[in-house]
Amino acid sequence: MGRSPCCDKVGLKKGPWTPEEDQKLLAYIEEHGHGSWRALPAKAGLQRCGKSCRLRWTNYLRPDIKRGKFSLQEEQTIIQLHALLGNRWSAIATHLPKRTDNEIKNYWNTHLKKRLAKMGIDPVTHKPKNDALLSGDGQSKSAANLSHMAQWESARLEAEARLVRESKLRSHSLQHQLGNSGVPMPPRCQDILKGWNGAWSKSTEGNGGVPAVTAINGSDLESPTSTLTFSENAPPVLTAGVGDNSMPMIEFVGSTSGSSETGAVKEEAEEDNWKPFEISTHVAEYKEGIENSLSFTSSLHDLSISMEGTWTPESLIRTSGTGHIHFGNVMGDEGFTNLLLNNSDDQISLSDGGDDSDHNGSGSEYYEDNKNYWNSILNLVNSSPSDSPMF
DNA sequence: AAACGTTTCAACCGCCTCCGT
DNA sequence: AACGGAGGCGGTTGAAACGTT
């Protein structure tokens, strides 16, 4: 308080809008555009403050607003974006055409948050609530998780900041990426992964208790596909490509103990796995650029990530007895969707014990579910529109 | 049918960021 | 660089709708 109101509120109406007010606002904007919101109410003959008019327009009257129930895909998108972005509703809303940030926020608070909680997932961190129960040493594990979570968050923020800067050069960057290297790379993906790796790299300096990322080997792929490459000294490179389904995809190839063959798990997003939203114009342009490139070949690198303890989104991975982590399969139709649907009413059954190297039964399922959960988030990172304000 | 509790969502509030001066 | 105006954003509120007893 002690703060001047956004506009002179004396005599201004508050509360629900009447159909007459809606009509006035609608008619004025259709004819003149909104122009200055502050000046609009007087011009439109409304006893409202400009802010109220803007809100009414953006959240309700705008013609391109879709109302009604959220589809499952929309739900997934919200949850996954929330895992990445937190409560940045406007950023999330840009990925849900015709939905407003307010609507998404309401839907999150009234539906999704509760559903995640029921599933045993913390709706704030998107981490399993009872991590501690899964570990023999709950306290130290929790501390480790906290530390890794901080790294994750730090990486994310770093990536966001960088992309904000780069977004101003966005119009040039796409051409650059396509023209210079022949290997297009969406800045968004690059940055989050850089940030991600950056956090890992930092943490490995003089610290054995954190992930070390090592490229194992490489081989060429004929078909264009997205490849996430981790290397120790360089930022991970995401060579995004277009699969048969013309959707950009991300590919994780894991291996155990340095072997690219034994125990390697190849991950590939498939067409029907998850379609978070319509491909944006920019992705279409991006795809077109890829298709037009003369020789687009991407490298496929196996990766092995050594780590101790758990890394934050530890649900993404399974930790082997050797301390290597494996990226699990990108969820199929049965994955995240069912996770949401099947657990909307019943609490997910979580394993109550055992070490990380051996999760059988419900524990294994638990890890599978959460692995899929985070995989789908990473998949989203890759398939988001490049003009997204996501990061 | 009434009372009560819960859920939903439009709208408000205050802070923040951007941008022009 | 500092300032102020305008718009944007996220948290919160409260009335209405809905469900339960």
Coordinates of N, CA, C and O in Angstrom, one line a residue, chain A residues 21-191:
Chain A
E21 N -21.6 -4.6 -20.6 CA -20.2 -4.1 -20.5 C -19.3 -4.9 -21.5 O -18.5 -4.4 -22.2
D22 N -19.6 -6.2 -21.5 CA -18.9 -7.0 -22.5 C -19.1 -6.6 -23.9 O -18.1 -6.5 -24.7
Q23 N -20.3 -6.3 -24.2 CA -20.7 -5.8 -25.5 C -20.0 -4.5 -25.9 O -19.4 -4.4 -27.0
K24 N -19.9 -3.6 -24.9 CA -19.3 -2.3 -25.1 C -17.8 -2.5 -25.4 O -17.2 -2.0 -26.4
L25 N -17.2 -3.3 -24.6 CA -15.8 -3.6 -24.7 C -15.4 -4.3 -26.0 O -14.5 -3.9 -26.8
L26 N -16.2 -5.3 -26.3 CA -16.0 -6.0 -27.5 C -16.2 -5.1 -28.8 O -15.3 -5.1 -29.7
A27 N -17.2 -4.4 -28.8 CA -17.5 -3.5 -29.9 C -16.4 -2.5 -30.1 O -16.0 -2.2 -31.2
Y28 N -16.0 -1.9 -29.0 CA -14.9 -0.9 -29.1 C -13.6 -1.5 -29.7 O -13.0 -1.0 -30.6
I29 N -13.2 -2.6 -29.1 CA -12.0 -3.2 -29.5 C -12.0 -3.7 -31.0 O -11.1 -3.6 -31.8
E30 N -13.2 -4.3 -31.3 CA -13.3 -4.7 -32.7 C -13.2 -3.6 -33.7 O -12.7 -3.7 -34.8
E31 N -13.7 -2.4 -33.3 CA -13.6 -1.3 -34.2 C -12.3 -0.5 -34.1 O -11.8 -0.1 -35.1
H32 N -11.8 -0.4 -32.9 CA -10.6 0.5 -32.8 C -9.4 -0.2 -32.3 O -8.3 0.4 -32.3
G33 N -9.5 -1.4 -31.9 CA -8.4 -2.1 -31.3 C -8.3 -1.6 -29.9 O -9.0 -0.6 -29.5
H34 N -7.5 -2.2 -29.0 CA -7.6 -1.7 -27.6 C -6.7 -0.5 -27.4 O -7.0 0.3 -26.5
G35 N -5.7 -0.3 -28.2 CA -4.9 0.9 -28.0 C -4.3 1.0 -26.6 O -3.9 0.0 -26.0
S36 N -4.4 2.1 -26.0 CA -4.0 2.3 -24.6 C -5.1 1.8 -23.7 O -6.2 2.3 -23.8
W37 N -4.8 0.8 -22.9 CA -5.8 0.3 -22.0 C -6.3 1.3 -21.0 O -7.5 1.3 -20.7
R38 N -5.4 2.1 -20.6 CA -5.8 3.1 -19.7 C -6.8 4.1 -20.2 O -7.8 4.5 -19.5
A39 N -6.7 4.4 -21.5 CA -7.6 5.4 -22.1 C -8.9 4.7 -22.6 O -9.9 5.4 -22.9
L40 N -8.8 3.4 -22.7 CA -9.9 2.7 -23.4 C -11.3 2.8 -22.7 O -12.3 3.1 -23.3
P41 N -11.3 2.7 -21.3 CA -12.6 2.7 -20.7 C -13.4 3.9 -21.0 O -14.6 3.9 -21.3
A42 N -12.8 5.1 -20.9 CA -13.5 6.3 -21.2 C -14.0 6.3 -22.6 O -15.1 6.7 -22.9
K43 N -13.1 5.9 -23.5 CA -13.5 5.9 -24.9 C -14.7 5.0 -25.2 O -15.5 5.2 -26.1
A44 N -14.6 3.8 -24.5 CA -15.6 2.8 -24.8 C -16.9 3.0 -23.9 O -17.8 2.3 -24.1
G45 N -16.9 4.0 -23.1 CA -18.0 4.3 -22.2 C -18.2 3.3 -21.1 O -19.3 2.9 -20.7
L46 N -17.1 2.8 -20.6 CA -17.1 1.8 -19.5 C -16.7 2.5 -18.2 O -15.7 3.2 -18.2
Q47 N -17.3 2.1 -17.1 CA -16.9 2.6 -15.8 C -16.0 1.5 -15.2 O -16.3 1.0 -14.1
R48 N -15.0 1.2 -15.9 CA -14.0 0.3 -15.4 C -12.6 0.8 -15.6 O -12.4 1.8 -16.3
C49 N -11.7 0.3 -14.8 CA -10.3 0.7 -15.0 C -9.7 -0.1 -16.2 O -10.2 -1.2 -16.6
G50 N -8.7 0.5 -16.8 CA -8.1 -0.1 -18.0 C -7.6 -1.5 -17.7 O -7.7 -2.4 -18.6
K51 N -7.1 -1.7 -16.6 CA -6.6 -3.0 -16.2 C -7.7 -4.1 -16.2 O -7.5 -5.2 -16.7
S52 N -8.8 -3.7 -15.7 CA -9.9 -4.6 -15.7 C -10.4 -4.9 -17.1 O -10.7 -6.1 -17.4
C53 N -10.4 -3.9 -17.9 CA -10.8 -4.1 -19.3 C -9.8 -5.1 -20.0 O -10.2 -6.0 -20.7
R54 N -8.5 -4.8 -19.8 CA -7.5 -5.7 -20.4 C -7.7 -7.2 -20.0 O -7.6 -8.1 -20.8
L55 N -7.9 -7.3 -18.7 CA -8.1 -8.7 -18.1 C -9.3 -9.3 -18.7 O -9.3 -10.5 -19.1
R56 N -10.4 -8.6 -18.8 CA -11.6 -9.1 -19.3 C -11.4 -9.6 -20.8 O -11.9 -10.6 -21.2
W57 N -10.7 -8.7 -21.5 CA -10.5 -9.0 -22.9 C -9.6 -10.3 -23.0 O -9.9 -11.2 -23.7
T58 N -8.5 -10.2 -22.4 CA -7.5 -11.3 -22.6 C -8.0 -12.6 -22.0 O -7.6 -13.7 -22.5
N59 N -8.7 -12.6 -21.0 CA -9.1 -13.8 -20.3 C -10.5 -14.3 -20.7 O -10.9 -15.5 -20.4
Y60 N -11.3 -13.5 -21.4 CA -12.6 -13.9 -21.6 C -13.2 -13.6 -23.0 O -13.7 -14.4 -23.7
L61 N -13.0 -12.3 -23.4 CA -13.7 -11.9 -24.6 C -13.0 -12.1 -25.9 O -13.6 -12.2 -26.9
R62 N -11.7 -12.3 -25.8 CA -10.9 -12.5 -27.0 C -11.5 -13.6 -27.8 O -11.8 -14.7 -27.3
P63 N -11.6 -13.4 -29.1 CA -12.3 -14.4 -29.9 C -11.5 -15.7 -30.1 O -12.1 -16.7 -30.4
D64 N -10.2 -15.7 -29.9 CA -9.5 -16.9 -30.1 C -9.3 -17.7 -28.8 O -8.3 -18.4 -28.6
I65 N -10.2 -17.6 -27.9 CA -10.1 -18.3 -26.7 C -10.9 -19.6 -26.7 O -12.1 -19.5 -27.1
K66 N -10.3 -20.7 -26.4 CA -11.0 -21.9 -26.3 C -11.4 -22.2 -24.9 O -10.6 -22.1 -24.0
R67 N -12.6 -22.5 -24.7 CA -13.1 -22.7 -23.4 C -13.5 -24.2 -23.2 O -13.6 -24.9 -24.2
G68 N -13.8 -24.6 -22.0 CA -14.2 -25.9 -21.8 C -13.1 -26.8 -21.3 O -12.0 -26.3 -20.9
K69 N -13.4 -28.1 -21.2 CA -12.5 -29.0 -20.6 C -11.1 -29.1 -21.3 O -11.0 -29.0 -22.5
F70 N -10.1 -29.3 -20.5 CA -8.8 -29.5 -21.1 C -8.6 -30.9 -21.6 O -9.1 -31.8 -20.9
S71 N -8.0 -31.0 -22.7 CA -7.8 -32.4 -23.2 C -6.6 -33.0 -22.5 O -5.9 -32.3 -21.8
L72 N -6.5 -34.3 -22.7 CA -5.4 -35.0 -22.0 C -4.1 -34.5 -22.5 O -3.1 -34.3 -21.7
Q73 N -4.0 -34.2 -23.7 CA -2.7 -33.6 -24.2 C -2.4 -32.3 -23.6 O -1.3 -32.0 -23.3
E74 N -3.4 -31.5 -23.5 CA -3.2 -30.2 -22.8 C -2.8 -30.4 -21.4 O -1.9 -29.7 -20.9
E75 N -3.4 -31.4 -20.7 CA -3.0 -31.6 -19.3 C -1.5 -32.0 -19.3 O -0.8 -31.5 -18.4
Q76 N -1.1 -32.9 -20.2 CA 0.2 -33.4 -20.2 C 1.2 -32.2 -20.4 O 2.2 -32.1 -19.8
T77 N 0.8 -31.4 -21.4 CA 1.6 -30.2 -21.7 C 1.8 -29.3 -20.5 O 2.9 -28.9 -20.2
I78 N 0.7 -29.1 -19.8 CA 0.8 -28.2 -18.7 C 1.7 -28.8 -17.6 O 2.6 -28.1 -17.1
I79 N 1.5 -30.0 -17.3 CA 2.3 -30.7 -16.3 C 3.8 -30.6 -16.6 O 4.7 -30.3 -15.8
Q80 N 4.1 -31.0 -17.8 CA 5.4 -31.1 -18.2 C 6.1 -29.7 -18.3 O 7.3 -29.5 -17.9
L81 N 5.4 -28.8 -18.8 CA 5.9 -27.4 -18.9 C 6.1 -26.9 -17.5 O 7.0 -26.1 -17.2
H82 N 5.2 -27.2 -16.6 CA 5.3 -26.7 -15.3 C 6.5 -27.3 -14.6 O 7.2 -26.6 -13.8
A83 N 6.8 -28.5 -14.9 CA 8.1 -29.1 -14.4 C 9.3 -28.3 -14.8 O 10.3 -28.2 -14.1
L84 N 9.2 -27.8 -16.0 CA 10.4 -27.0 -16.5 C 10.3 -25.6 -16.1 O 11.4 -25.0 -15.8
L85 N 9.2 -25.0 -16.1 CA 9.1 -23.6 -16.0 C 8.6 -23.1 -14.6 O 8.7 -21.9 -14.3
G86 N 8.0 -24.0 -13.9 CA 7.4 -23.6 -12.6 C 6.1 -22.8 -12.9 O 5.5 -23.0 -13.9
N87 N 5.8 -21.9 -12.0 CA 4.5 -21.2 -12.1 C 4.6 -20.0 -13.1 O 4.0 -19.0 -12.9
R88 N 5.2 -20.3 -14.2 CA 5.2 -19.2 -15.3 C 4.1 -19.5 -16.2 O 4.3 -20.0 -17.3
W89 N 3.0 -19.0 -15.8 CA 1.7 -19.4 -16.5 C 1.7 -18.8 -17.9 O 1.2 -19.4 -18.8
S90 N 2.2 -17.6 -18.0 CA 2.1 -17.0 -19.4 C 3.0 -17.7 -20.3 O 2.6 -17.9 -21.5
A91 N 4.1 -18.2 -19.9 CA 5.0 -18.9 -20.7 C 4.4 -20.3 -21.1 O 4.5 -20.7 -22.2
I92 N 3.8 -20.9 -20.1 CA 3.1 -22.1 -20.4 C 2.0 -21.9 -21.4 O 1.7 -22.7 -22.3
A93 N 1.3 -20.8 -21.2 CA 0.1 -20.6 -22.0 C 0.5 -20.4 -23.5 O -0.3 -20.7 -24.4
T94 N 1.7 -20.0 -23.8 CA 2.1 -19.8 -25.2 C 2.2 -21.1 -25.9 O 2.2 -21.2 -27.1
H95 N 2.2 -22.2 -25.1 CA 2.3 -23.5 -25.7 C 1.0 -24.2 -25.8 O 0.9 -25.3 -26.2
L96 N 0.0 -23.5 -25.3 CA -1.4 -24.1 -25.4 C -2.2 -23.1 -26.1 O -2.8 -22.2 -25.5
P97 N -2.3 -23.3 -27.4 CA -3.1 -22.3 -28.2 C -4.5 -22.2 -27.7 O -5.2 -23.1 -27.3
K98 N -4.9 -20.9 -27.6 CA -6.3 -20.6 -27.2 C -6.6 -20.8 -25.7 O -7.8 -20.7 -25.3
R99 N -5.6 -21.0 -25.0 CA -5.8 -21.1 -23.5 C -5.1 -19.9 -22.9 O -4.0 -19.5 -23.3
T100 N -5.8 -19.4 -21.9 CA -5.2 -18.2 -21.2 C -4.3 -18.7 -20.0 O -4.6 -19.7 -19.5
D101 N -3.4 -17.8 -19.7 CA -2.6 -18.1 -18.5 C -3.5 -18.3 -17.3 O -3.2 -19.2 -16.4
N102 N -4.5 -17.5 -17.2 CA -5.3 -17.5 -16.0 C -6.1 -18.9 -15.9 O -6.2 -19.5 -14.9
E103 N -6.5 -19.3 -17.1 CA -7.3 -20.6 -17.1 C -6.3 -21.7 -16.8 O -6.7 -22.6 -16.0
I104 N -5.1 -21.7 -17.3 CA -4.2 -22.7 -17.0 C -3.8 -22.7 -15.6 O -3.7 -23.8 -14.9
K105 N -3.6 -21.6 -15.0 CA -3.3 -21.4 -13.6 C -4.4 -22.0 -12.8 O -4.2 -22.8 -11.8
N106 N -5.6 -21.7 -13.1 CA -6.8 -22.2 -12.3 C -6.8 -23.7 -12.5 O -7.1 -24.4 -11.5
Y107 N -6.6 -24.2 -13.7 CA -6.7 -25.6 -13.9 C -5.6 -26.4 -13.1 O -5.9 -27.4 -12.6
W108 N -4.5 -25.8 -13.1 CA -3.4 -26.4 -12.4 C -3.8 -26.5 -10.9 O -3.6 -27.5 -10.2
N109 N -4.2 -25.3 -10.4 CA -4.5 -25.3 -8.9 C -5.6 -26.2 -8.5 O -5.7 -26.7 -7.4
T110 N -6.6 -26.3 -9.4 CA -7.8 -27.0 -9.0 C -7.8 -28.5 -9.4 O -8.4 -29.3 -8.8
H111 N -7.0 -28.8 -10.4 CA -7.0 -30.2 -10.8 C -5.7 -30.9 -10.8 O -5.5 -31.9 -10.1
L112 N -4.8 -30.3 -11.6 CA -3.5 -31.0 -11.8 C -2.6 -31.2 -10.6 O -2.0 -32.2 -10.3
K113 N -2.6 -30.1 -9.8 CA -1.8 -30.1 -8.6 C -2.2 -31.3 -7.7 O -1.4 -32.0 -7.2
K114 N -3.5 -31.4 -7.5 CA -4.0 -32.4 -6.7 C -3.8 -33.8 -7.2 O -3.5 -34.7 -6.5
R115 N -3.9 -33.9 -8.5 CA -3.7 -35.2 -9.1 C -2.2 -35.6 -9.0 O -2.0 -36.8 -8.7
L116 N -1.3 -34.7 -9.2 CA 0.1 -35.1 -9.0 C 0.3 -35.5 -7.5 O 1.1 -36.4 -7.3
A117 N -0.3 -34.7 -6.6 CA -0.1 -35.0 -5.2 C -0.6 -36.4 -4.9 O 0.1 -37.2 -4.2
K118 N -1.7 -36.8 -5.5 CA -2.2 -38.1 -5.3 C -1.3 -39.2 -5.8 O -1.2 -40.3 -5.3
M119 N -0.6 -38.8 -6.9 CA 0.3 -39.8 -7.5 C 1.6 -39.9 -6.7 O 2.5 -40.6 -7.1
G120 N 1.7 -39.1 -5.7 CA 2.9 -39.1 -4.9 C 4.0 -38.2 -5.5 O 5.2 -38.4 -5.1
I121 N 3.7 -37.3 -6.4 CA 4.6 -36.4 -7.0 C 4.4 -35.1 -6.4 O 3.3 -34.6 -6.4
D122 N 5.5 -34.5 -5.9 CA 5.4 -33.1 -5.4 C 5.1 -32.2 -6.6 O 5.9 -32.1 -7.5
P123 N 4.0 -31.5 -6.5 CA 3.6 -30.6 -7.7 C 4.5 -29.4 -7.8 O 4.5 -28.8 -8.9
V124 N 5.3 -29.1 -6.8 CA 6.2 -28.0 -6.9 C 7.5 -28.4 -7.6 O 8.0 -27.8 -8.6
T125 N 8.1 -29.5 -7.1 CA 9.4 -29.9 -7.7 C 9.2 -31.0 -8.7 O 10.2 -31.3 -9.5
H126 N 8.0 -31.6 -8.8 CA 7.8 -32.7 -9.7 C 8.7 -33.9 -9.4 O 9.1 -34.7 -10.3
K127 N 9.0 -34.0 -8.2 CA 9.8 -35.1 -7.7 C 8.9 -36.0 -6.9 O 8.0 -35.5 -6.2
P128 N 9.2 -37.2 -6.8 CA 8.5 -38.1 -5.9 C 8.6 -37.6 -4.5 O 9.7 -37.2 -4.1
K129 N 7.5 -37.7 -3.8 CA 7.5 -37.2 -2.4 C 8.3 -38.0 -1.5 O 9.0 -37.5 -0.6
N130 N 8.2 -39.3 -1.7 CA 8.9 -40.2 -0.7 C 10.2 -40.8 -1.3 O 10.5 -41.9 -1.2
D131 N 11.0 -39.9 -1.8 CA 12.4 -40.3 -2.2 C 13.1 -40.9 -1.0 O 13.8 -41.9 -1.2
A132 N 12.9 -40.4 0.1 CA 13.7 -40.8 1.3 C 13.3 -42.3 1.6 O 14.2 -43.1 2.0
L133 N 12.1 -42.6 1.3 CA 11.7 -44.0 1.6 C 12.3 -45.0 0.7 O 12.4 -46.2 1.0
L134 N 12.7 -44.5 -0.5 CA 13.3 -45.4 -1.4 C 14.7 -45.6 -1.2 O 15.4 -46.5 -1.8
S135 N 15.3 -44.9 -0.3 CA 16.7 -45.1 0.0 C 16.9 -45.6 1.4 O 16.2 -45.5 2.3
G136 N 18.0 -46.4 1.5 CA 18.4 -46.9 2.8 C 18.8 -45.8 3.7 O 18.6 -45.8 4.9
D137 N 19.4 -44.8 3.1 CA 19.9 -43.6 3.9 C 19.1 -42.4 3.5 O 19.5 -41.6 2.7
G138 N 17.9 -42.3 4.0 CA 17.0 -41.3 3.6 C 17.5 -39.9 3.8 O 17.4 -39.0 2.9
Q139 N 18.2 -39.6 4.9 CA 18.6 -38.3 5.2 C 19.6 -37.8 4.2 O 19.5 -36.7 3.6
S140 N 20.7 -38.6 4.0 CA 21.7 -38.2 3.1 C 21.2 -38.1 1.7 O 21.6 -37.2 0.9
K141 N 20.3 -39.0 1.4 CA 19.8 -39.0 0.0 C 19.0 -37.7 -0.2 O 19.1 -37.1 -1.3
S142 N 18.2 -37.3 0.8 CA 17.5 -36.1 0.6 C 18.4 -34.9 0.4 O 18.1 -34.0 -0.4
A143 N 19.4 -34.9 1.2 CA 20.4 -33.8 1.1 C 21.0 -33.8 -0.3 O 21.1 -32.7 -0.9
A144 N 21.3 -35.0 -0.8 CA 21.9 -35.0 -2.1 C 20.9 -34.6 -3.2 O 21.2 -33.8 -4.1
N145 N 19.7 -35.0 -3.0 CA 18.6 -34.6 -3.9 C 18.5 -33.1 -3.9 O 18.3 -32.5 -5.0
L146 N 18.5 -32.5 -2.8 CA 18.3 -31.1 -2.7 C 19.5 -30.4 -3.4 O 19.2 -29.4 -4.2
S147 N 20.7 -30.9 -3.2 CA 21.8 -30.3 -3.9 C 21.6 -30.4 -5.4 O 21.9 -29.5 -6.2
H148 N 21.2 -31.6 -5.9 CA 21.1 -31.8 -7.3 C 19.9 -31.0 -7.8 O 20.0 -30.5 -9.0
M149 N 18.9 -30.8 -7.0 CA 17.8 -30.0 -7.5 C 18.3 -28.6 -7.7 O 17.8 -27.9 -8.6
A150 N 19.1 -28.1 -6.8 CA 19.6 -26.8 -6.9 C 20.4 -26.7 -8.2 O 20.3 -25.6 -8.9
Q151 N 21.2 -27.7 -8.5 CA 21.9 -27.7 -9.8 C 21.0 -27.6 -11.0 O 21.2 -26.9 -11.9
W152 N 20.0 -28.4 -10.9 CA 19.0 -28.4 -12.0 C 18.4 -27.0 -12.2 O 18.3 -26.5 -13.3
E153 N 18.0 -26.5 -11.1 CA 17.3 -25.2 -11.1 C 18.3 -24.1 -11.6 O 17.9 -23.3 -12.4
S154 N 19.5 -24.2 -11.1 CA 20.5 -23.3 -11.6 C 20.7 -23.4 -13.1 O 20.8 -22.4 -13.8
A155 N 20.8 -24.6 -13.5 CA 21.0 -24.8 -15.0 C 19.9 -24.2 -15.8 O 20.1 -23.6 -16.8
R156 N 18.7 -24.5 -15.2 CA 17.5 -24.0 -15.9 C 17.5 -22.5 -16.0 O 17.3 -21.9 -17.1
L157 N 17.8 -21.9 -14.9 CA 17.8 -20.4 -14.9 C 18.8 -19.8 -15.8 O 18.6 -18.8 -16.5
E158 N 20.0 -20.5 -15.8 CA 21.1 -20.1 -16.7 C 20.6 -20.1 -18.1 O 20.8 -19.2 -18.9
A159 N 20.0 -21.2 -18.5 CA 19.6 -21.4 -19.8 C 18.5 -20.4 -20.2 O 18.5 -19.8 -21.3
E160 N 17.6 -20.1 -19.2 CA 16.6 -19.2 -19.5 C 17.1 -17.8 -19.8 O 16.8 -17.1 -20.7
A161 N 18.1 -17.4 -18.9 CA 18.7 -16.1 -19.1 C 19.4 -15.9 -20.4 O 19.3 -14.9 -21.1
R162 N 20.1 -17.0 -20.8 CA 20.8 -16.9 -22.0 C 19.8 -16.9 -23.2 O 20.0 -16.1 -24.2
L163 N 18.7 -17.6 -23.1 CA 17.8 -17.6 -24.2 C 17.1 -16.2 -24.4 O 16.7 -15.8 -25.4
V164 N 16.9 -15.6 -23.2 CA 16.2 -14.3 -23.3 C 17.1 -13.4 -24.1 O 16.7 -12.6 -24.9
R165 N 18.4 -13.5 -23.8 CA 19.4 -12.6 -24.5 C 19.4 -13.0 -26.0 O 19.3 -12.1 -26.9
E166 N 19.4 -14.3 -26.2 CA 19.5 -14.7 -27.6 C 18.2 -14.5 -28.4 O 18.3 -14.5 -29.6
S167 N 17.1 -14.4 -27.7 CA 15.9 -14.3 -28.4 C 15.8 -13.1 -29.2 O 15.2 -13.0 -30.2
K168 N 16.6 -12.1 -28.8 CA 16.6 -10.8 -29.5 C 17.4 -11.0 -30.9 O 17.2 -10.2 -31.8
L169 N 18.2 -12.0 -30.9 CA 18.9 -12.3 -32.2 C 18.3 -13.4 -32.9 O 18.9 -14.0 -33.8
R170 N 17.1 -13.8 -32.5 CA 16.5 -15.0 -32.9 C 16.4 -15.0 -34.5 O 16.6 -16.0 -35.1
S171 N 16.0 -13.9 -35.0 CA 15.7 -13.9 -36.4 C 17.0 -14.2 -37.2 O 16.9 -14.8 -38.3
H172 N 18.1 -13.9 -36.6 CA 19.4 -14.3 -37.3 C 19.8 -15.7 -37.0 O 20.4 -16.3 -37.9
S173 N 19.5 -16.1 -35.9 CA 20.1 -17.3 -35.4 C 19.7 -18.5 -36.2 O 20.5 -19.4 -36.5
L174 N 18.4 -18.5 -36.6 CA 18.0 -19.7 -37.4 C 18.7 -19.9 -38.6 O 19.2 -21.0 -39.0
Q175 N 18.9 -18.8 -39.3 CA 19.6 -18.8 -40.6 C 21.1 -19.2 -40.3 O 21.6 -20.0 -41.1
H176 N 21.6 -18.7 -39.3 CA 23.0 -19.1 -38.9 C 23.1 -20.6 -38.7 O 24.0 -21.2 -39.2
Q177 N 22.2 -21.1 -37.9 CA 22.4 -22.5 -37.6 C 22.2 -23.4 -38.8 O 22.9 -24.3 -38.9
L178 N 21.4 -23.0 -39.7 CA 21.2 -23.8 -40.8 C 22.3 -23.6 -41.8 O 22.7 -24.5 -42.5
G179 N 22.8 -22.4 -41.9 CA 23.7 -22.0 -42.9 C 25.2 -22.4 -42.6 O 25.9 -22.9 -43.4
N180 N 25.5 -22.2 -41.4 CA 26.9 -22.3 -41.0 C 27.4 -23.7 -40.8 O 28.4 -24.1 -41.4
S181 N 26.7 -24.4 -40.1 CA 27.2 -25.7 -39.7 C 26.6 -26.8 -40.5 O 27.1 -27.9 -40.6
G182 N 25.5 -26.6 -41.0 CA 24.7 -27.6 -41.7 C 24.1 -28.6 -40.7 O 23.3 -29.5 -41.1
V183 N 24.3 -28.3 -39.5 CA 23.6 -29.1 -38.4 C 22.8 -28.1 -37.6 O 23.3 -27.5 -36.7
P184 N 21.6 -28.0 -37.9 CA 20.8 -27.1 -37.2 C 20.6 -27.4 -35.7 O 20.5 -28.6 -35.4
M185 N 20.5 -26.5 -34.9 CA 20.4 -26.7 -33.5 C 19.5 -25.6 -33.0 O 19.8 -24.5 -33.0
P186 N 18.3 -26.0 -32.4 CA 17.5 -25.0 -31.8 C 18.1 -24.4 -30.6 O 18.6 -25.2 -29.8
P187 N 18.2 -23.1 -30.6 CA 18.9 -22.5 -29.4 C 18.3 -22.9 -28.1 O 18.9 -23.1 -27.2
R188 N 17.0 -23.1 -28.1 CA 16.3 -23.4 -26.9 C 16.9 -24.7 -26.3 O 17.3 -24.8 -25.2
C189 N 16.9 -25.7 -27.2 CA 17.4 -27.0 -26.7 C 18.9 -26.9 -26.4 O 19.3 -27.5 -25.4
Q190 N 19.6 -26.2 -27.2 CA 21.0 -26.1 -26.9 C 21.2 -25.5 -25.6 O 22.1 -25.9 -24.8
D191 N 20.5 -24.5 -25.3 CA 20.8 -23.8 -24.1 C 20.4 -24.5 -22.8 O 21.1 -24.5 -21.9

